[in-house]
PDB file of C-alpha atoms in Angstrom:
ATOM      1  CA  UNK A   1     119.612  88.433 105.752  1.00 33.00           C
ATOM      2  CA  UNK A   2     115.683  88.396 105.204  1.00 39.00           C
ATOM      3  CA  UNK A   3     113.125  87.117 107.496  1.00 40.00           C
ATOM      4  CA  UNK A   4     109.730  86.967 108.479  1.00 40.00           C
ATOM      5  CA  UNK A   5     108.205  87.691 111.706  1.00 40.00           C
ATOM      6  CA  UNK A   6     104.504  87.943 112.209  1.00 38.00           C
ATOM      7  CA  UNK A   7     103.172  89.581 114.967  1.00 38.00           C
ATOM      8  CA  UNK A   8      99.210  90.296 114.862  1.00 37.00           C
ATOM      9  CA  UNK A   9      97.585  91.387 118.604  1.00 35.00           C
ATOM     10  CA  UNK A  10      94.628  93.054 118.939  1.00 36.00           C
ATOM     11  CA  UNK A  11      95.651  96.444 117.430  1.00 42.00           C
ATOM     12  CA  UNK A  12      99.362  95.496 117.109  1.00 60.00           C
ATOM     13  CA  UNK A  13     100.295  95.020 113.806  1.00 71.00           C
ATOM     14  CA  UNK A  14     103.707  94.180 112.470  1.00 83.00           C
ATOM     15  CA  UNK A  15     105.549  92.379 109.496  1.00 84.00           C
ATOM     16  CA  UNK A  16     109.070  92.171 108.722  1.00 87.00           C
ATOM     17  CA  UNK A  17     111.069  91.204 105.826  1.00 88.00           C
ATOM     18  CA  UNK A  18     114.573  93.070 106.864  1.00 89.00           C
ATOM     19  CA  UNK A  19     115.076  96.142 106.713  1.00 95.00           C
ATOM     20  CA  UNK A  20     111.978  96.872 106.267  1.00 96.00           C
ATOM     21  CA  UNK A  21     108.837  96.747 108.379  1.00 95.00           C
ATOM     22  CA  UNK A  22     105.248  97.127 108.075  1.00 95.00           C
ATOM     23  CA  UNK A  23     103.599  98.844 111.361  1.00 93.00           C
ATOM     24  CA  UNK A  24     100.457 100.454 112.474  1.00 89.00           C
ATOM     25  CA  UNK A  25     100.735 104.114 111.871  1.00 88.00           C
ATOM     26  CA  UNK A  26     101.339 106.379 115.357  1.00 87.00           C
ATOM     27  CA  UNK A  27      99.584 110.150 115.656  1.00 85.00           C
ATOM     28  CA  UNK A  28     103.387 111.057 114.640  1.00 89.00           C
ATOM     29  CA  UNK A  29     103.633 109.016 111.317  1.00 91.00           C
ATOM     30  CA  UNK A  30      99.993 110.759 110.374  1.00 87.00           C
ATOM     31  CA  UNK A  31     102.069 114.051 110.683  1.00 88.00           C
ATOM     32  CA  UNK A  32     105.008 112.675 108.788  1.00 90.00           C
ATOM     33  CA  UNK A  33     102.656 111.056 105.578  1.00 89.00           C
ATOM     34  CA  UNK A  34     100.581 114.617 105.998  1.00 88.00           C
ATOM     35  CA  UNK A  35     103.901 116.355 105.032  1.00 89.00           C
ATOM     36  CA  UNK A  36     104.488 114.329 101.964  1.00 90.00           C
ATOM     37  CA  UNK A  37     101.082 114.767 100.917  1.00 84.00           C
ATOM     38  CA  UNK A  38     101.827 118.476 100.873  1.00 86.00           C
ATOM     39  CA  UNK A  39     104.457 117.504  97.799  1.00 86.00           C
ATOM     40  CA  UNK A  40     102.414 117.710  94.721  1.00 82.00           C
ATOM     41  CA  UNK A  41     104.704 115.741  92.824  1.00 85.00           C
ATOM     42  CA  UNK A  42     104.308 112.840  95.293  1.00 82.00           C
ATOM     43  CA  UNK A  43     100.399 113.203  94.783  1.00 79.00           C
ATOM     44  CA  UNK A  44     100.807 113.259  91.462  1.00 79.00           C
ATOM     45  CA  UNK A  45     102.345 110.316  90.846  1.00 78.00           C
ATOM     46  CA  UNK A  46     100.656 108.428  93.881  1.00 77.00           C
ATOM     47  CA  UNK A  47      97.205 109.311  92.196  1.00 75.00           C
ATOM     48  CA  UNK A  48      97.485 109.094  88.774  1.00 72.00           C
ATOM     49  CA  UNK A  49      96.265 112.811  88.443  1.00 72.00           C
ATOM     50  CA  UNK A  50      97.949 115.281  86.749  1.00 72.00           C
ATOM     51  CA  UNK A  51      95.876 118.035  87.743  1.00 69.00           C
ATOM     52  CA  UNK A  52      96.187 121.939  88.712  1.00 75.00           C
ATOM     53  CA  UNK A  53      97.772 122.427  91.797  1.00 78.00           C
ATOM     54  CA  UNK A  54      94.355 123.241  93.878  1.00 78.00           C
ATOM     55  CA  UNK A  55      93.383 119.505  92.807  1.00 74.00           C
ATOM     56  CA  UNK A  56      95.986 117.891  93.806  1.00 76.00           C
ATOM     57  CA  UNK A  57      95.864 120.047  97.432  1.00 79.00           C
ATOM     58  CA  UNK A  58      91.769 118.901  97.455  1.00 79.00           C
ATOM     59  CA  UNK A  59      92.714 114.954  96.723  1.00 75.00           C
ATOM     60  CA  UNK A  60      95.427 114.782  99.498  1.00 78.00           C
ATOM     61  CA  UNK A  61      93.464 116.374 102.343  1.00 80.00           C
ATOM     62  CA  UNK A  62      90.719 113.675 101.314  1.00 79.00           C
ATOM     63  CA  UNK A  63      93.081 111.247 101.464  1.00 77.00           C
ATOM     64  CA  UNK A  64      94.360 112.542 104.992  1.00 78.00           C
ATOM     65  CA  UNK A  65      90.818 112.862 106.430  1.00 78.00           C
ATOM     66  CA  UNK A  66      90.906 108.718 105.284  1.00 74.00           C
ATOM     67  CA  UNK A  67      93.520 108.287 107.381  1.00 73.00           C
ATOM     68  CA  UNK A  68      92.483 109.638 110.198  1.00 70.00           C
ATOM     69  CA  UNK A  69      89.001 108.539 110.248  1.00 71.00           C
ATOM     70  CA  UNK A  70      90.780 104.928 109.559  1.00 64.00           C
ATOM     71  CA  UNK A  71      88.129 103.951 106.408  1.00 59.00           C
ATOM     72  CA  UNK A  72      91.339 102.088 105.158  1.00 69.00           C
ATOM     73  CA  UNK A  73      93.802  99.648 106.350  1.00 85.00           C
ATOM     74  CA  UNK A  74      96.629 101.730 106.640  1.00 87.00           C
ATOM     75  CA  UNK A  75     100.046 100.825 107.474  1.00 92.00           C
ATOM     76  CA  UNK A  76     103.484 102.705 107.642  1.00 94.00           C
ATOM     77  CA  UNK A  77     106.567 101.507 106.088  1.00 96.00           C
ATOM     78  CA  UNK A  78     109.365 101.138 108.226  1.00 97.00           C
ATOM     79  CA  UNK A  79     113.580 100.878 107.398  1.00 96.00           C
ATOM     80  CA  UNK A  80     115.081  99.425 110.303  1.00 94.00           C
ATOM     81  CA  UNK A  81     111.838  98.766 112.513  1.00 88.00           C
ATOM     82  CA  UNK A  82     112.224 103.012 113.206  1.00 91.00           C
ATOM     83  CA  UNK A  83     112.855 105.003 110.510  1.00 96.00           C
ATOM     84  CA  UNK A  84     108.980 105.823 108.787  1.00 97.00           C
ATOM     85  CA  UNK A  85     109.775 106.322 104.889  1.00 97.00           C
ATOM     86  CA  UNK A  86     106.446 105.392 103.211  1.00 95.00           C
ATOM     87  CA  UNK A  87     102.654 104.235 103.860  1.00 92.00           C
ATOM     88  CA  UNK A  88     100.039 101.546 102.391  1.00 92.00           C
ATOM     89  CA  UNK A  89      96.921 101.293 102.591  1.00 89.00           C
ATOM     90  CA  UNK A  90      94.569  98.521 101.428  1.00 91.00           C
ATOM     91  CA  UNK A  91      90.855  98.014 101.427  1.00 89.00           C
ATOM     92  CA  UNK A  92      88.964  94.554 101.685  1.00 91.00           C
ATOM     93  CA  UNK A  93      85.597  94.444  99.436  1.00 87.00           C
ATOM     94  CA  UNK A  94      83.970  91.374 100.005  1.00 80.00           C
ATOM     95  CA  UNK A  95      81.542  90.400  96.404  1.00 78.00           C
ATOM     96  CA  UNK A  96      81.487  87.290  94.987  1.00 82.00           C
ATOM     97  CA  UNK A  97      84.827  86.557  95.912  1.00 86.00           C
ATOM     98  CA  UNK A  98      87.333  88.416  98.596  1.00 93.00           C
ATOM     99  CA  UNK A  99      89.451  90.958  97.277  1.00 95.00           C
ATOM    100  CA  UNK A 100      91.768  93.383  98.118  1.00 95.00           C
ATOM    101  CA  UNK A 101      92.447  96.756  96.772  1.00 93.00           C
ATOM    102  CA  UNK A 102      96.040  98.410  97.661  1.00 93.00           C
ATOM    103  CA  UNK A 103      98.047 102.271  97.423  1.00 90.00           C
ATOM    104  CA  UNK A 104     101.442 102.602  98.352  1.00 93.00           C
ATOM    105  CA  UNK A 105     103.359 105.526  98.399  1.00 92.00           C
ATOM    106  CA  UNK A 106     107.492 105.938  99.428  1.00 95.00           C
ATOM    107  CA  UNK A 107     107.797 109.126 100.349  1.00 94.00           C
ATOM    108  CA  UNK A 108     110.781 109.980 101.492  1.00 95.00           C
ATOM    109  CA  UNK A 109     112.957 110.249  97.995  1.00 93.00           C
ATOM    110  CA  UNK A 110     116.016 109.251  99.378  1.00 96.00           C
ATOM    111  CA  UNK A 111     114.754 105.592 100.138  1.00 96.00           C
ATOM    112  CA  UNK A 112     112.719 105.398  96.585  1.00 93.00           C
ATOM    113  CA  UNK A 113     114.409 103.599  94.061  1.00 92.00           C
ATOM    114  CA  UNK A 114     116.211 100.839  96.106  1.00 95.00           C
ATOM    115  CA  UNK A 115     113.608  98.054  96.054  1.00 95.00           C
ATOM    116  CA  UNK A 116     111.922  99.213  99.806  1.00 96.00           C
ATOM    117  CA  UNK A 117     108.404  99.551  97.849  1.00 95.00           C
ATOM    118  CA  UNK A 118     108.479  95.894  96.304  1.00 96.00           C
ATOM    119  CA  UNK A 119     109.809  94.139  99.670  1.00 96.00           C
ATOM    120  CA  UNK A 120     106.629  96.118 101.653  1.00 96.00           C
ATOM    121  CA  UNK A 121     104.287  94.563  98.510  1.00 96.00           C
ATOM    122  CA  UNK A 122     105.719  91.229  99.100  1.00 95.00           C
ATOM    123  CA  UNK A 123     105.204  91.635 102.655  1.00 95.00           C
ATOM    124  CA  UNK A 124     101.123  92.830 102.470  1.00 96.00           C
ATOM    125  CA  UNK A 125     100.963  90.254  99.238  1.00 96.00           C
ATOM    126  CA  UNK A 126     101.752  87.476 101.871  1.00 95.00           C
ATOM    127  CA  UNK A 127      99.193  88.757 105.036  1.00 94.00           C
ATOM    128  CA  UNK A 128      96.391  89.172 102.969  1.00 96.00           C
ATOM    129  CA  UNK A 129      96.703  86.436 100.434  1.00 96.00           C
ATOM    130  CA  UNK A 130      97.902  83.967 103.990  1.00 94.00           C
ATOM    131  CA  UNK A 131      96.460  85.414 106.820  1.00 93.00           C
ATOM    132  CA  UNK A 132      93.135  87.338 105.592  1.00 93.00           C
ATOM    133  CA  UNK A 133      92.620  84.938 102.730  1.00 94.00           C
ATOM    134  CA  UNK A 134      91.737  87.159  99.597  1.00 96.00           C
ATOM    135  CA  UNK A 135      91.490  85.518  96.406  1.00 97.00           C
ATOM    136  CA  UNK A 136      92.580  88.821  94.181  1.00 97.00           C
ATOM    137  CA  UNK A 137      95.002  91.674  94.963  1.00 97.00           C
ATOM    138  CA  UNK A 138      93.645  94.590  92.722  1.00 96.00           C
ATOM    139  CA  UNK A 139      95.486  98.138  92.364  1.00 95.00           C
ATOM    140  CA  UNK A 140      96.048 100.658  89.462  1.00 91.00           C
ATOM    141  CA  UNK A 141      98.450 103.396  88.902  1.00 91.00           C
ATOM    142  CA  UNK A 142      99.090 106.321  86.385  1.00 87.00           C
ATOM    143  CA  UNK A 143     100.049 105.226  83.026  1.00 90.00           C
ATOM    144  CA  UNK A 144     102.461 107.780  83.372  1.00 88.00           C
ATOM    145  CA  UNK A 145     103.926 106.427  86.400  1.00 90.00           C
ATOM    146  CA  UNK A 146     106.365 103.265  85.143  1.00 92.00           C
ATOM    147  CA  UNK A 147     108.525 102.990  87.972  1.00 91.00           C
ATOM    148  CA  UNK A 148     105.255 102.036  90.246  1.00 93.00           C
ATOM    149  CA  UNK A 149     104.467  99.618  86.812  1.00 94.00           C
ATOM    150  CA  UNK A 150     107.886  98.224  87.303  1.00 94.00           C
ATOM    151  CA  UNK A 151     107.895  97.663  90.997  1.00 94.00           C
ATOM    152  CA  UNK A 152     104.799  95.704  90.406  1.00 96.00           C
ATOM    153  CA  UNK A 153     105.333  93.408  87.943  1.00 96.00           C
ATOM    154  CA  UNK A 154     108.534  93.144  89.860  1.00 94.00           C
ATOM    155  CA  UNK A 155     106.546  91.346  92.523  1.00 95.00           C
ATOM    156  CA  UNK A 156     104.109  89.523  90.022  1.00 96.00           C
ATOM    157  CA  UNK A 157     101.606  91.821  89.368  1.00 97.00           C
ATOM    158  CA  UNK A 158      99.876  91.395  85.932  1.00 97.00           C
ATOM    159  CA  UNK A 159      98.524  94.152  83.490  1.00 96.00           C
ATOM    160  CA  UNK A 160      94.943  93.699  83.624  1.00 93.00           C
ATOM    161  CA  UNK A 161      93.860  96.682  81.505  1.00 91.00           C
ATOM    162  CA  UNK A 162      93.422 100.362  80.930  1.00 89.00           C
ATOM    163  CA  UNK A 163      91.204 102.498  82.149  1.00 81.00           C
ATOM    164  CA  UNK A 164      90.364 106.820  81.916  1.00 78.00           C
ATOM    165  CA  UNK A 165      88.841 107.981  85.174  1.00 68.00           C
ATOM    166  CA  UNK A 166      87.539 111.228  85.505  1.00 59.00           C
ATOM    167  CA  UNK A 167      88.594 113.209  88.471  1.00 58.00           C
ATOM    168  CA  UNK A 168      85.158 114.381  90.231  1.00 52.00           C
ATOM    169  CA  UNK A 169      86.468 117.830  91.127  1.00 50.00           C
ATOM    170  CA  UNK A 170      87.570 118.979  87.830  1.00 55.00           C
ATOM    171  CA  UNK A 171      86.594 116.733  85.361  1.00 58.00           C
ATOM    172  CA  UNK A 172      89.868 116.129  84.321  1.00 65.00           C
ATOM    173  CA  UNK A 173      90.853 112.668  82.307  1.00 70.00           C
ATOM    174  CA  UNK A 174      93.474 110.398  84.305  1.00 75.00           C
ATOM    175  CA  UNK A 175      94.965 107.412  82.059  1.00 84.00           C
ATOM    176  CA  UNK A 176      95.345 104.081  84.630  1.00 89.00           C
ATOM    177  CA  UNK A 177      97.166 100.621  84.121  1.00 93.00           C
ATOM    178  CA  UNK A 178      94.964  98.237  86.063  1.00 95.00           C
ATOM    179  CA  UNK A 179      97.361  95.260  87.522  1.00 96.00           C
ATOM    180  CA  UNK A 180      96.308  91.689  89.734  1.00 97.00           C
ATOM    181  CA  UNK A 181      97.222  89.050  91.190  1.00 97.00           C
ATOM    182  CA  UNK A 182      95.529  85.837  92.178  1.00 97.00           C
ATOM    183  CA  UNK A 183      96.397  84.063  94.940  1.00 97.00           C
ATOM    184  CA  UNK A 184      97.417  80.550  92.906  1.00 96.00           C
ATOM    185  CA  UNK A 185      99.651  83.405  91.008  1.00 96.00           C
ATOM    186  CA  UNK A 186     100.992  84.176  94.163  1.00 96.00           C
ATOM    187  CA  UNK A 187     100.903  80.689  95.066  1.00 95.00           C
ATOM    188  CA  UNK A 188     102.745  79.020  91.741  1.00 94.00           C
ATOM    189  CA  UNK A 189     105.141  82.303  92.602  1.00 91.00           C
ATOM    190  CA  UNK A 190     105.935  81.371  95.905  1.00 87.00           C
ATOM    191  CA  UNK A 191     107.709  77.801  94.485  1.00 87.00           C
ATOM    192  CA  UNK A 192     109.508  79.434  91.779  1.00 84.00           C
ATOM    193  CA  UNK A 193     110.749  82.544  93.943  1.00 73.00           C
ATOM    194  CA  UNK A 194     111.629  81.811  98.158  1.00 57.00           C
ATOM    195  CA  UNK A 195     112.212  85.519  98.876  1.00 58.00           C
ATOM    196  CA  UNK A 196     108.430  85.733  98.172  1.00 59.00           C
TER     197      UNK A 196
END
C-alpha cells in the first residue's frame, strides 16, 4: 500500500511513497553515492557524456565536491526507509518565474528497472510543485539514455527539445533530450492519475 508522509523540520527532510523514501543524505550515504560515481557506466549514462574514461573520472569528482559543499538540494533515495539505493538532486533558479532543475541517479543495479526512480520523481514532483511552489520542473538526459526518457514521460514529463552541449574539459559533443513539466500539467495529472 502507498502513502504519503511529509515530514519537513529544520534540516530534517523526509518523503515517503512506500517503499521508497526520500531523506537527507548522512556522511555515510556521501561514501555510498561516491562509490557509484567511481562506475563509469553509471556516469555515463547519469551525464549524458560519453567521454574517455579520465572525463568521466574529472565530471564525477565535480559532482562529489557538489555534494559535499551542498550547492544542490540533494537527497538520497531510500527502499524501506534504510536501505540507500540512489540520489537526487535538484536546484531552484528563481527568473521570471520559479523553476526547478532535477538529476537522479539509481545506483545500485539491482533496484534499477523496477519503477523505484519514477515513484522518487513523483515524490520530489509533489514537494516542489506543493510545498516550494515552482511553476516548471526542467531536466535533460542523454539521448542515448531511453530508459531515463521512459521513466520520465512515465511520470508526465514532456519532450521539450534537443540540445548538443559541449563538455568543457574535452570538447566533446553530448546529444540531450530536454523534458518539463508545468505545474497545471502536474496539476490536470493529479485528477486523472491518484498515485500521483
Amino acid at each position: 500500500m502507498f502513502f504519503w508522509n511529509w515530514l519537513i523540520k529544520k534540516e530534517v527532510f523526509k518523503l515517503t511513497w512506500e517503499p521508497v523514501s526520500l531523506k537527507n543524505l548522512s556522511r555515510a550515504d556521501k561514501k555510498a553515492v561516491k562509490k557509484w560515481l567511481d562506475d563509469r557506466e553509471l556516469v555515463k549514462y547519469a551525464f549524458g557524456v560519453n567521454a574517455e574514461d579520465k572525463i568521466l573520472d574529472k565530471i564525477s569528482s565535480d559532482y562529489i565536491k557538489d555534494l559535499y559543499t551542498a550547492r544542490k538540494y540533494s537527497l538520497g533515495i531510500f527502499y524501506n526507509s534504510c536501505e540507500l539505493i540512489g540520489f537526487l538532486c535538484y536546484n531552484l533558479v528563481e527568473s521570471r518565474e520559479k523553476k526547478a532543475r532535477i538529476g537522479i541517479m539509481i545506483g545500485r543495479k539491482e533496484f534499477q528497472n523496477k519503477g523505484y526512480g519514477a515513484t522518487a520523481m513523483k515524490l520530489i514532483m509533489k514537494h516542489l510543485f506543493m510545498k516550494k511552489n515552482v511553476s516548471k520542473i526542467e531536466l535533460d538526459t542523454a539521448e542515448f539514455n531511453l530508459r531515463a526518457q521512459r521513466c520520465f514521460e512515465k511520470c508526465g514529463f514532456k519532450r521539450n527539445g534537443r540540445m548538443t552541449e559541449v563538455n568543457f574539459l574535452d570538447g566533446g559533443l553530448s546529444n540531450k533530450v530536454l523534458m518539463t513539466m508545468t505545474k497545471e500539467e502536474y496539476l490536470q495529472l493529479l485528477t486523472q492519475d491518484k498515485s500521483c
